[in-house]
Short mmCIF file of C-alpha atoms in Angstrom, two decimals:
data_model
loop_
_atom_site.label_atom_id
_atom_site.label_comp_id
_atom_site.label_asym_id
_atom_site.label_seq_id
_atom_site.Cartn_x
_atom_site.Cartn_y
_atom_site.Cartn_z
CA MET V 2 113.87 102.22 87.83
CA GLU V 3 115.81 102.82 84.69
CA LYS V 4 113.76 104.29 81.67
CA MET V 5 111.70 101.99 79.73
CA THR V 6 109.64 102.93 76.63
CA ILE V 7 105.92 102.39 76.55
CA LYS V 8 106.49 100.49 73.22
CA GLU V 9 108.60 97.77 74.91
CA ILE V 10 106.21 97.50 77.84
CA ALA V 11 103.30 97.29 75.46
CA GLU V 12 105.06 94.60 73.43
CA ALA V 13 105.72 92.63 76.61
CA LEU V 14 102.17 92.69 77.60
CA GLY V 15 100.86 92.01 74.07
CA CYS V 16 98.62 95.12 73.90
CA SER V 17 98.32 98.27 71.86
CA TYR V 18 99.26 101.67 73.01
CA GLY V 19 99.02 105.38 72.02
CA GLU V 20 101.63 108.04 71.84
CA GLU V 21 105.14 107.01 72.78
CA ARG V 22 106.22 107.94 76.35
CA ASP V 23 109.06 107.04 78.71
CA ILE V 24 108.30 105.12 81.77
CA THR V 25 110.45 105.77 84.84
CA SER V 26 108.47 104.14 87.67
CA LEU V 27 105.72 101.68 88.30
CA CYS V 28 103.14 102.09 91.00
CA THR V 29 99.98 100.49 92.33
CA ASP V 30 99.03 103.41 94.39
CA SER V 31 97.52 106.49 92.54
CA ARG V 32 99.05 108.81 95.29
CA GLU V 33 102.47 107.76 93.96
CA ALA V 34 101.57 108.48 90.40
CA GLY V 35 103.62 111.35 88.75
CA GLU V 36 105.42 112.20 85.64
CA GLY V 37 106.81 109.05 84.09
CA ALA V 38 104.91 106.71 86.16
CA LEU V 39 103.01 103.64 84.90
CA PHE V 40 100.02 103.16 87.19
CA VAL V 41 98.85 99.48 87.47
CA ALA V 42 95.26 99.21 88.50
CA LEU V 43 94.74 96.04 90.69
CA PRO V 44 91.23 94.82 91.57
CA GLY V 45 90.39 94.26 95.18
CA GLU V 46 87.45 93.61 97.48
CA ARG V 47 87.88 96.80 99.64
CA VAL V 48 89.71 99.01 97.02
CA ASN V 49 89.61 98.68 93.45
CA GLY V 50 92.61 100.41 91.62
CA HIS V 51 90.48 100.89 88.49
CA ASP V 52 88.54 103.56 90.40
CA TYR V 53 91.61 105.65 90.61
CA ILE V 54 92.94 105.44 87.00
CA ASN V 55 91.76 108.86 85.94
CA LYS V 56 93.15 110.35 89.25
CA ALA V 57 96.55 108.72 88.42
CA LEU V 58 96.57 110.00 84.95
CA ALA V 59 95.41 113.59 86.01
CA ALA V 60 98.35 113.57 88.46
CA GLY V 61 100.76 113.09 85.63
CA ALA V 62 101.10 109.37 85.17
CA ALA V 63 102.24 108.56 81.60
CA TYR V 64 100.10 105.47 81.21
CA ALA V 65 97.95 103.11 83.32
CA VAL V 66 97.33 99.40 83.11
CA ALA V 67 93.83 98.03 83.45
CA GLU V 68 92.10 94.66 83.33
CA GLU V 69 88.47 96.16 83.77
CA PRO V 70 86.89 98.28 80.98
CA GLY V 71 85.85 101.77 82.14
CA GLU V 72 85.47 105.35 81.19
CA TYR V 73 89.08 106.41 81.34
CA GLU V 74 90.43 109.75 80.28
CA PRO V 75 92.38 109.75 78.11
CA MET V 76 91.53 106.21 76.92
CA GLU V 77 94.55 106.09 74.62
CA ARG V 78 96.86 106.16 77.69
CA VAL V 79 95.41 103.04 79.10
CA LEU V 80 96.87 99.57 78.35
CA ALA V 81 94.17 96.91 78.34
CA VAL V 82 95.41 93.60 79.76
CA LYS V 83 93.73 90.34 81.00
CA SER V 84 95.34 90.49 84.32
CA SER V 85 96.92 93.55 85.88
CA LEU V 86 98.82 91.33 88.37
CA ARG V 87 100.36 89.21 85.57
CA ALA V 88 101.15 92.49 83.78
CA ILE V 89 103.53 93.63 86.76
CA LEU V 90 105.32 90.23 86.42
CA GLU V 91 105.75 90.51 82.63
CA ILE V 92 107.05 94.10 82.98
CA ALA V 93 109.52 92.96 85.60
CA ALA V 94 110.66 90.02 83.53
CA CYS V 95 111.16 92.39 80.59
CA TYR V 96 113.02 94.83 82.66
CA ARG V 97 115.23 92.20 84.42
CA LYS V 98 116.49 91.02 81.07
CA LYS V 99 118.28 94.33 80.53
CA PHE V 100 120.72 93.62 83.44
CA SER V 101 123.53 91.15 84.00
CA ALA V 102 123.12 91.03 87.81
CA ARG V 103 123.24 87.52 89.44
CA VAL V 104 120.06 86.81 91.25
CA ILE V 105 119.96 84.74 94.38
CA GLY V 106 116.43 83.41 95.10
CA ILE V 107 115.53 82.51 98.75
CA THR V 108 112.49 80.62 99.84
CA GLY V 109 111.34 78.36 102.74
CA SER V 110 108.54 78.19 105.32
CA VAL V 111 110.23 80.10 108.06
CA GLY V 112 113.54 82.18 108.18
CA LYS V 113 113.71 83.19 104.65
CA THR V 114 113.53 86.98 105.43
CA THR V 115 116.25 86.64 108.12
CA THR V 116 118.25 84.50 105.71
CA LYS V 117 117.82 87.20 102.91
CA GLU V 118 119.05 89.78 105.29
CA MET V 119 122.13 87.88 106.20
CA VAL V 120 122.90 86.86 102.57
CA ALA V 121 122.50 90.52 101.51
CA ALA V 122 124.90 91.57 104.37
CA VAL V 123 127.50 89.11 103.03
CA MET V 124 127.06 90.03 99.35
CA GLU V 125 127.23 93.70 100.23
CA SER V 126 130.75 93.19 101.63
CA ALA V 127 131.98 92.41 98.03
CA PHE V 128 129.34 93.46 95.44
CA CYS V 129 127.01 96.32 94.69
CA THR V 130 123.89 94.51 95.91
CA LEU V 131 120.12 94.94 95.73
CA LYS V 132 117.79 92.98 98.12
CA THR V 133 114.09 92.65 98.89
CA GLU V 134 113.04 95.33 101.25
CA GLY V 135 111.18 94.07 104.37
CA ASN V 136 109.08 91.08 103.48
CA GLN V 137 107.97 92.21 99.99
CA ASN V 138 108.32 88.72 98.55
CA ASN V 139 104.98 88.21 96.83
CA GLU V 140 103.79 88.59 93.16
CA ILE V 141 103.81 92.41 93.75
CA GLY V 142 106.66 92.94 95.97
CA ALA V 143 109.22 90.66 94.15
CA PRO V 144 108.67 92.30 90.76
CA LYS V 145 108.85 95.74 92.29
CA THR V 146 112.31 94.81 93.68
CA LEU V 147 113.47 93.65 90.27
CA LEU V 148 112.33 97.04 88.94
CA ARG V 149 115.08 98.73 91.24
CA LEU V 150 117.89 96.98 89.32
CA THR V 151 120.44 99.33 87.81
CA PRO V 152 123.45 98.82 85.58
CA GLU V 153 125.52 98.95 88.69
CA THR V 154 123.74 96.06 90.51
CA GLU V 155 126.01 93.08 90.61
CA VAL V 156 124.02 90.80 92.86
CA ALA V 157 120.12 90.83 93.78
CA VAL V 158 119.00 88.88 96.74
CA ILE V 159 115.30 88.11 96.10
CA GLU V 160 112.99 86.71 98.76
CA MET V 161 110.26 84.50 97.26
CA GLY V 162 107.19 83.78 99.26
CA MET V 163 104.16 81.64 98.14
CA SER V 164 100.81 80.27 99.14
CA ASP V 165 100.11 77.84 96.36
CA PHE V 166 101.65 76.11 93.44
CA GLY V 167 103.05 78.08 90.59
CA GLU V 168 103.72 81.33 92.47
CA ILE V 169 107.49 80.65 92.91
CA ARG V 170 107.64 79.45 89.33
CA ASP V 171 106.28 82.80 88.21
CA LEU V 172 108.66 84.82 90.42
CA CYS V 173 111.53 82.86 89.00
CA TYR V 174 110.33 83.52 85.41
CA ALA V 175 110.82 87.08 86.15
CA ALA V 176 113.93 87.01 88.36
CA ARG V 177 115.99 84.34 86.41
CA PRO V 178 117.90 83.27 89.48
CA MET V 179 121.43 81.62 89.22
CA MET V 180 121.47 80.44 92.86
CA GLY V 181 118.76 79.18 95.11
CA ILE V 182 118.40 78.80 98.99
CA ILE V 183 115.66 76.85 100.66
CA THR V 184 115.57 77.15 104.47
CA ASN V 185 113.17 74.56 105.43
CA ILE V 186 109.74 72.86 104.71
CA GLY V 187 107.23 73.69 107.48
CA VAL V 188 103.55 73.95 107.70
CA SER V 189 102.87 77.56 106.67
CA HIS V 190 100.06 77.57 104.12
CA ILE V 191 99.26 73.96 104.82
CA GLU V 192 95.59 74.99 104.96
CA ARG V 193 95.73 75.57 101.16
CA LEU V 194 98.35 73.05 100.07
CA GLY V 195 97.30 70.20 102.25
CA SER V 196 100.58 68.51 103.32
CA ARG V 197 104.25 69.16 103.70
CA GLU V 198 104.84 67.05 100.65
CA ASN V 199 102.91 69.57 98.62
CA ILE V 200 104.69 72.34 100.37
CA LEU V 201 108.10 70.87 99.35
CA LYS V 202 106.92 70.44 95.80
CA ALA V 203 105.96 74.21 95.63
CA LYS V 204 109.23 75.38 97.14
CA LEU V 205 111.20 73.17 94.80
CA GLU V 206 109.96 75.30 92.00
CA LEU V 207 112.89 77.52 92.71
CA ALA V 208 115.29 74.58 92.09
CA GLU V 209 113.45 73.65 88.86
CA ALA V 210 114.10 77.16 87.59
CA LEU V 211 117.79 77.23 88.12
CA PRO V 212 120.20 76.75 85.19
CA ASP V 213 122.33 73.48 84.96
CA GLY V 214 125.13 73.61 87.44
CA ALA V 215 123.70 76.35 89.53
CA PRO V 216 124.19 76.09 93.30
CA LEU V 217 121.17 74.97 95.36
CA ILE V 218 121.72 75.54 99.09
CA LEU V 219 119.50 73.39 101.41
CA SER V 220 119.27 72.80 105.04
CA ALA V 221 120.12 69.22 106.01
CA ASP V 222 118.51 69.66 109.38
CA ASP V 223 115.14 69.67 107.60
CA ASP V 224 113.71 66.17 107.25
CA PHE V 225 112.18 66.84 103.92
CA LEU V 226 115.16 68.80 102.33
CA ARG V 227 117.72 66.29 103.59
CA GLY V 228 116.63 63.84 100.85
CA VAL V 229 116.26 66.24 98.10
CA ASP V 230 118.70 65.71 95.09
CA PHE V 231 118.99 67.55 91.84
CA PRO V 232 121.73 65.90 89.82
CA ARG V 233 121.91 68.61 87.26
CA LEU V 234 122.54 71.23 90.00
CA HIS V 235 125.43 71.75 92.54
CA VAL V 236 123.50 70.82 95.68
CA VAL V 237 125.26 72.21 98.89
CA ARG V 238 123.89 71.55 102.38
CA TYR V 239 124.19 73.30 105.71
CA ALA V 240 123.26 72.05 109.20
CA LEU V 241 123.80 72.20 112.90
CA HIS V 242 122.69 68.66 113.76
CA GLN V 243 123.44 66.63 110.51
CA PRO V 244 126.36 65.93 108.34
CA ALA V 245 126.57 68.76 105.73
CA ASP V 246 129.08 70.77 103.67
CA PHE V 247 128.72 73.62 106.11
CA THR V 248 128.20 72.98 109.76
CA ALA V 249 128.50 74.88 113.02
CA ARG V 250 128.51 74.44 116.73
CA ILE V 251 127.65 77.18 119.37
CA THR V 252 130.33 77.96 121.75
CA ALA V 253 128.76 80.68 123.71
CA SER V 254 125.44 82.41 123.92
CA ARG V 255 124.39 85.82 125.37
CA PRO V 256 121.27 87.75 125.19
CA ASP V 257 122.68 90.01 122.48
CA ARG V 258 125.20 87.78 120.64
CA THR V 259 126.05 84.13 119.80
CA ASP V 260 129.50 82.79 119.19
CA PHE V 261 129.91 79.75 117.15
CA ILE V 262 132.51 77.86 115.00
CA ILE V 263 131.89 77.09 111.36
CA THR V 264 133.37 73.97 109.82
CA ALA V 265 133.59 74.12 106.07
CA GLU V 266 136.02 73.24 103.30
CA GLY V 267 138.24 71.31 105.79
CA GLN V 268 138.70 74.40 108.07
CA GLU V 269 137.22 75.90 111.14
CA TYR V 270 136.16 79.43 111.31
CA PRO V 271 135.27 81.35 114.46
CA ALA V 272 132.25 83.60 114.10
CA SER V 273 129.81 85.80 116.11
CA LEU V 274 126.30 87.01 115.41
CA PRO V 275 123.92 89.63 116.94
CA GLY V 276 121.03 87.79 118.59
CA THR V 277 120.48 84.31 120.02
CA GLY V 278 119.13 81.02 118.98
CA GLU V 279 119.99 78.01 116.92
CA HIS V 280 117.69 79.12 114.01
CA LEU V 281 119.81 82.36 113.57
CA ILE V 282 122.95 80.31 113.29
CA LYS V 283 121.32 78.11 110.60
CA ASN V 284 120.49 81.13 108.72
CA ALA V 285 123.98 82.45 109.06
CA LEU V 286 125.27 79.12 107.65
CA ALA V 287 123.24 79.50 104.50
CA ALA V 288 124.56 83.08 104.08
CA PHE V 289 128.10 81.90 104.62
CA ALA V 290 127.68 79.16 102.06
CA ALA V 291 126.27 81.59 99.66
CA GLY V 292 129.20 83.92 100.19
CA ARG V 293 131.72 81.20 99.66
CA LEU V 294 130.03 79.93 96.55
CA MET V 295 130.24 83.56 95.15
CA GLY V 296 133.91 83.70 95.83
CA ILE V 297 133.83 85.85 99.04
CA PRO V 298 136.63 84.97 101.42
CA ALA V 299 135.54 83.30 104.67
CA GLU V 300 136.79 85.94 106.92
CA GLN V 301 135.26 88.62 104.97
CA ALA V 302 131.87 86.81 105.04
CA ILE V 303 132.16 86.28 108.74
CA ALA V 304 132.88 89.77 109.35
CA ALA V 305 129.71 90.81 107.43
CA LEU V 306 127.63 88.44 109.28
CA GLY V 307 128.97 90.02 112.61
CA ASN V 308 127.37 93.28 111.48
CA TYR V 309 124.01 91.92 110.55
CA VAL V 310 121.11 93.85 111.91
CA PRO V 311 117.67 92.21 112.57
CA SER V 312 114.87 93.79 110.56
CA GLY V 313 111.29 94.42 111.38
CA MET V 314 109.89 92.69 114.54
CA ARG V 315 112.16 89.74 114.41
CA GLN V 316 113.55 89.25 117.97
CA ARG V 317 114.02 92.88 118.63
CA MET V 318 115.32 92.94 122.09
CA GLU V 319 115.33 95.89 124.58
CA GLU V 320 115.50 96.16 128.35
CA HIS V 321 112.94 98.29 130.18
CA ARG V 322 113.25 98.97 133.79
CA GLY V 323 115.24 95.71 134.30
CA VAL V 324 112.93 93.55 132.23
CA THR V 325 114.16 92.20 128.96
CA LEU V 326 111.36 92.45 126.28
CA VAL V 327 111.79 90.35 123.13
CA GLU V 328 109.54 91.40 120.30
CA ASP V 329 109.24 88.49 117.88
CA CYS V 330 105.86 89.37 116.52
CA TYR V 331 106.46 89.64 112.85
CA ASN V 332 105.09 86.13 112.14
CA ALA V 333 104.53 82.69 113.66
CA SER V 334 104.29 79.02 112.54
CA PRO V 335 104.79 75.80 114.42
CA ASP V 336 108.47 75.82 113.32
CA SER V 337 109.20 79.33 114.42
CA MET V 338 107.25 78.90 117.70
CA ARG V 339 109.45 75.85 118.45
CA ALA V 340 112.54 77.86 117.74
CA ALA V 341 111.35 80.73 119.91
CA LEU V 342 110.62 78.46 122.82
CA MET V 343 113.97 76.65 122.55
CA THR V 344 115.85 80.01 122.42
CA LEU V 345 114.07 81.21 125.58
CA ARG V 346 114.86 78.04 127.27
CA ASP V 347 118.47 78.60 126.65
CA PHE V 348 118.39 82.26 127.10
CA PRO V 349 120.75 83.52 129.93
CA ALA V 350 118.32 85.23 132.33
CA HIS V 351 118.75 86.43 135.89
CA GLY V 352 115.06 86.29 136.61
CA ARG V 353 112.05 84.31 135.20
CA LYS V 354 111.52 83.19 131.62
CA VAL V 355 108.02 84.22 130.40
CA PHE V 356 106.54 83.23 127.15
CA VAL V 357 103.73 85.46 125.82
CA ALA V 358 101.89 83.77 122.94
CA ALA V 359 98.96 84.69 120.77
CA ASP V 360 97.38 82.74 117.87
CA MET V 361 99.21 81.35 114.94
CA LEU V 362 97.00 82.06 111.85
CA GLU V 363 96.21 80.09 108.69
CA LEU V 364 96.88 76.66 110.08
CA GLY V 365 93.61 75.09 109.14
CA THR V 366 92.99 71.53 110.61
CA ILE V 367 96.19 71.56 112.48
CA THR V 368 95.32 74.76 114.49
CA GLU V 369 94.57 73.10 117.81
CA GLU V 370 97.38 70.53 117.79
CA SER V 371 99.98 73.27 116.78
CA HIS V 372 98.87 75.42 119.65
CA ARG V 373 98.74 72.52 122.25
CA GLU V 374 102.34 71.76 121.18
CA VAL V 375 103.34 75.38 122.36
CA GLY V 376 101.83 74.47 125.74
CA ARG V 377 103.68 71.17 125.84
CA LEU V 378 107.09 72.64 124.93
CA ALA V 379 106.75 75.48 127.52
CA ALA V 380 106.28 72.84 130.13
CA ARG V 381 108.84 70.46 128.80
CA TYR V 382 111.39 73.29 128.66
CA ARG V 383 110.56 74.26 132.19
CA LEU V 384 109.84 77.97 131.52
CA ASP V 385 108.52 79.78 134.46
CA ALA V 386 105.28 81.10 133.02
CA LEU V 387 103.07 81.08 129.93
CA PHE V 388 100.73 83.96 129.19
CA THR V 389 98.32 83.56 126.22
CA TRP V 390 95.65 85.66 124.44
CA GLY V 391 93.60 84.55 121.57
CA GLU V 392 91.03 81.77 120.55
CA ALA V 393 93.68 79.31 119.38
CA ALA V 394 96.18 80.25 122.06
CA ARG V 395 93.77 78.90 124.61
CA PHE V 396 94.82 75.35 123.58
CA ALA V 397 98.36 76.29 124.41
CA ALA V 398 97.39 77.40 127.97
CA GLU V 399 95.13 74.21 128.44
CA GLU V 400 97.99 71.91 127.49
CA ALA V 401 100.65 73.66 129.54
CA LYS V 402 98.47 73.29 132.64
CA GLN V 403 97.84 69.66 131.93
CA GLU V 404 101.64 69.09 131.43
CA GLY V 405 102.30 70.65 134.88
CA LEU V 406 103.57 74.13 134.10
CA GLY V 407 103.27 76.04 137.35
CA GLU V 408 102.11 79.54 136.15
CA VAL V 409 99.69 79.68 133.14
CA PHE V 410 97.35 82.62 132.51
CA HIS V 411 95.00 82.89 129.50
CA PHE V 412 93.12 86.24 128.76
CA GLU V 413 90.12 87.13 126.65
CA LYS V 414 91.31 90.69 125.96
CA LYS V 415 94.68 91.92 124.85
CA LYS V 416 94.66 94.83 127.28
CA GLU V 417 93.94 92.35 130.18
CA LEU V 418 97.01 90.52 129.15
CA ALA V 419 99.07 93.71 129.08
CA ALA V 420 97.78 94.77 132.54
CA ALA V 421 98.57 91.29 133.90
CA LEU V 422 102.11 91.38 132.55
CA MET V 423 102.65 94.81 134.09
CA ALA V 424 101.78 93.56 137.61
CA TYR V 425 103.84 90.31 137.12
CA ALA V 426 107.08 91.34 135.58
CA LYS V 427 110.07 92.09 137.78
CA PRO V 428 113.71 93.13 137.10
CA GLY V 429 115.69 90.34 135.61
CA ASP V 430 112.76 88.74 133.88
CA VAL V 431 112.62 87.87 130.15
CA LEU V 432 109.37 88.40 128.42
CA TRP V 433 109.24 86.78 124.96
CA PHE V 434 106.33 87.89 122.75
CA LYS V 435 105.49 85.55 119.78
CA ALA V 436 102.42 85.45 117.46
CA SER V 437 101.30 85.83 113.89
CA HIS V 438 101.58 89.37 112.72
CA GLY V 439 97.85 89.65 112.31
CA MET V 440 97.48 89.44 116.21
CA ALA V 441 99.33 92.69 116.69
CA LEU V 442 100.92 91.46 119.80
CA GLU V 443 103.57 94.23 119.63
CA GLU V 444 100.79 96.42 121.15
CA VAL V 445 101.11 94.81 124.32
CA ILE V 446 104.77 95.65 124.56
CA ARG V 447 103.79 99.34 123.76
CA TRP V 448 101.31 99.40 126.41
CA PHE V 449 103.61 97.80 128.85
CA LYS V 450 106.18 100.50 128.29
CA GLU V 451 103.73 103.34 128.16
CA ASN V 452 102.02 102.31 131.43
CA ASP V 453 105.39 101.89 133.20
CA GLU V 454 106.37 105.36 132.12
CA THR V 455 103.27 107.17 133.37
#
């Protein structure tokens, strides 16, 4: 973070302040508070940041931000605001105005983090680029990313998550994007928003925030985005299965790499990407389109995509004693489950194809049907086995049995699932693990390896 004065921060927040001090960092954890820090106290059910204001100031923080009154010491170094969360956004908006970096905003129900990583890889081939780290895409993480802008930053790739109306609008208020990418409209957060139509409306807050003539990159493979039109924007579409400005066809697929041909601008470009699955190629198309719209030569963009490295627990693949383990445990929704099942179906394996599923969370009234679809697809794609754990995943097992899948196993406890997989797996098998992050299904992979090594 470049230096800001407490005066300009207080003016952005509309509050009074004491002695003039420079701010060189912003934190929400008092353990990170040091000289020049602005500690923002966030309320919470389990941990209330206001309880740590005095600790932060004693540790050297220049100022603190508080929405709750209290006996703070010294009181003159506490900025009183109505909302600490809103204060972070306002500070980020004030800070962002100092820089001329071009911001690319990315949202979507699934695939936005992978798309963000690929877009950043392409941009880094030509520009000094800042990107959202990990999945820090909410009302705290995205502003903190903006606070890492420097005068040298030319492009910032900002992932924008949301769970309700107005959240993407707020992030765009701070980020001021000049290009937008929407990957798809799924059912994540449908429990709160109620319908895909409402999810589309919330995602399109990104489009509404773009300046006239700005590029808006949309997936034509998505049935909701296919019909979206913004006459004042430069709408560009990409797809694998629909007519679009940027299309692709897969020519070869291996466990660790996929070869494909991109068709765009009247030309064909051979490309290769680490990983496997149609969804990754769609993400790569979005990144390629963004690169071309930023003036990056096609060959340069393709070379950058070839060096893309998956982040977190997104299809991290390893071989252990001849068994291929695919860790796809970062998150799960009906859309990403379908993509994972389809990818496993087409996966080049010498042995059996085994799908290991736990619950998808936050699906509300569509929970049972969404999990039953997992079982139906596992049977329809003729996978060799389905292993499940979790209250909702039980529906997947029930459906798979009804649809005639030969080997279906459901477990009440996670360690029972792990033990069964250890006994079942043979060299040549592929075990694909998929669940919402809150289920911590990656623990099963760890136990699998630890048990085998003892």
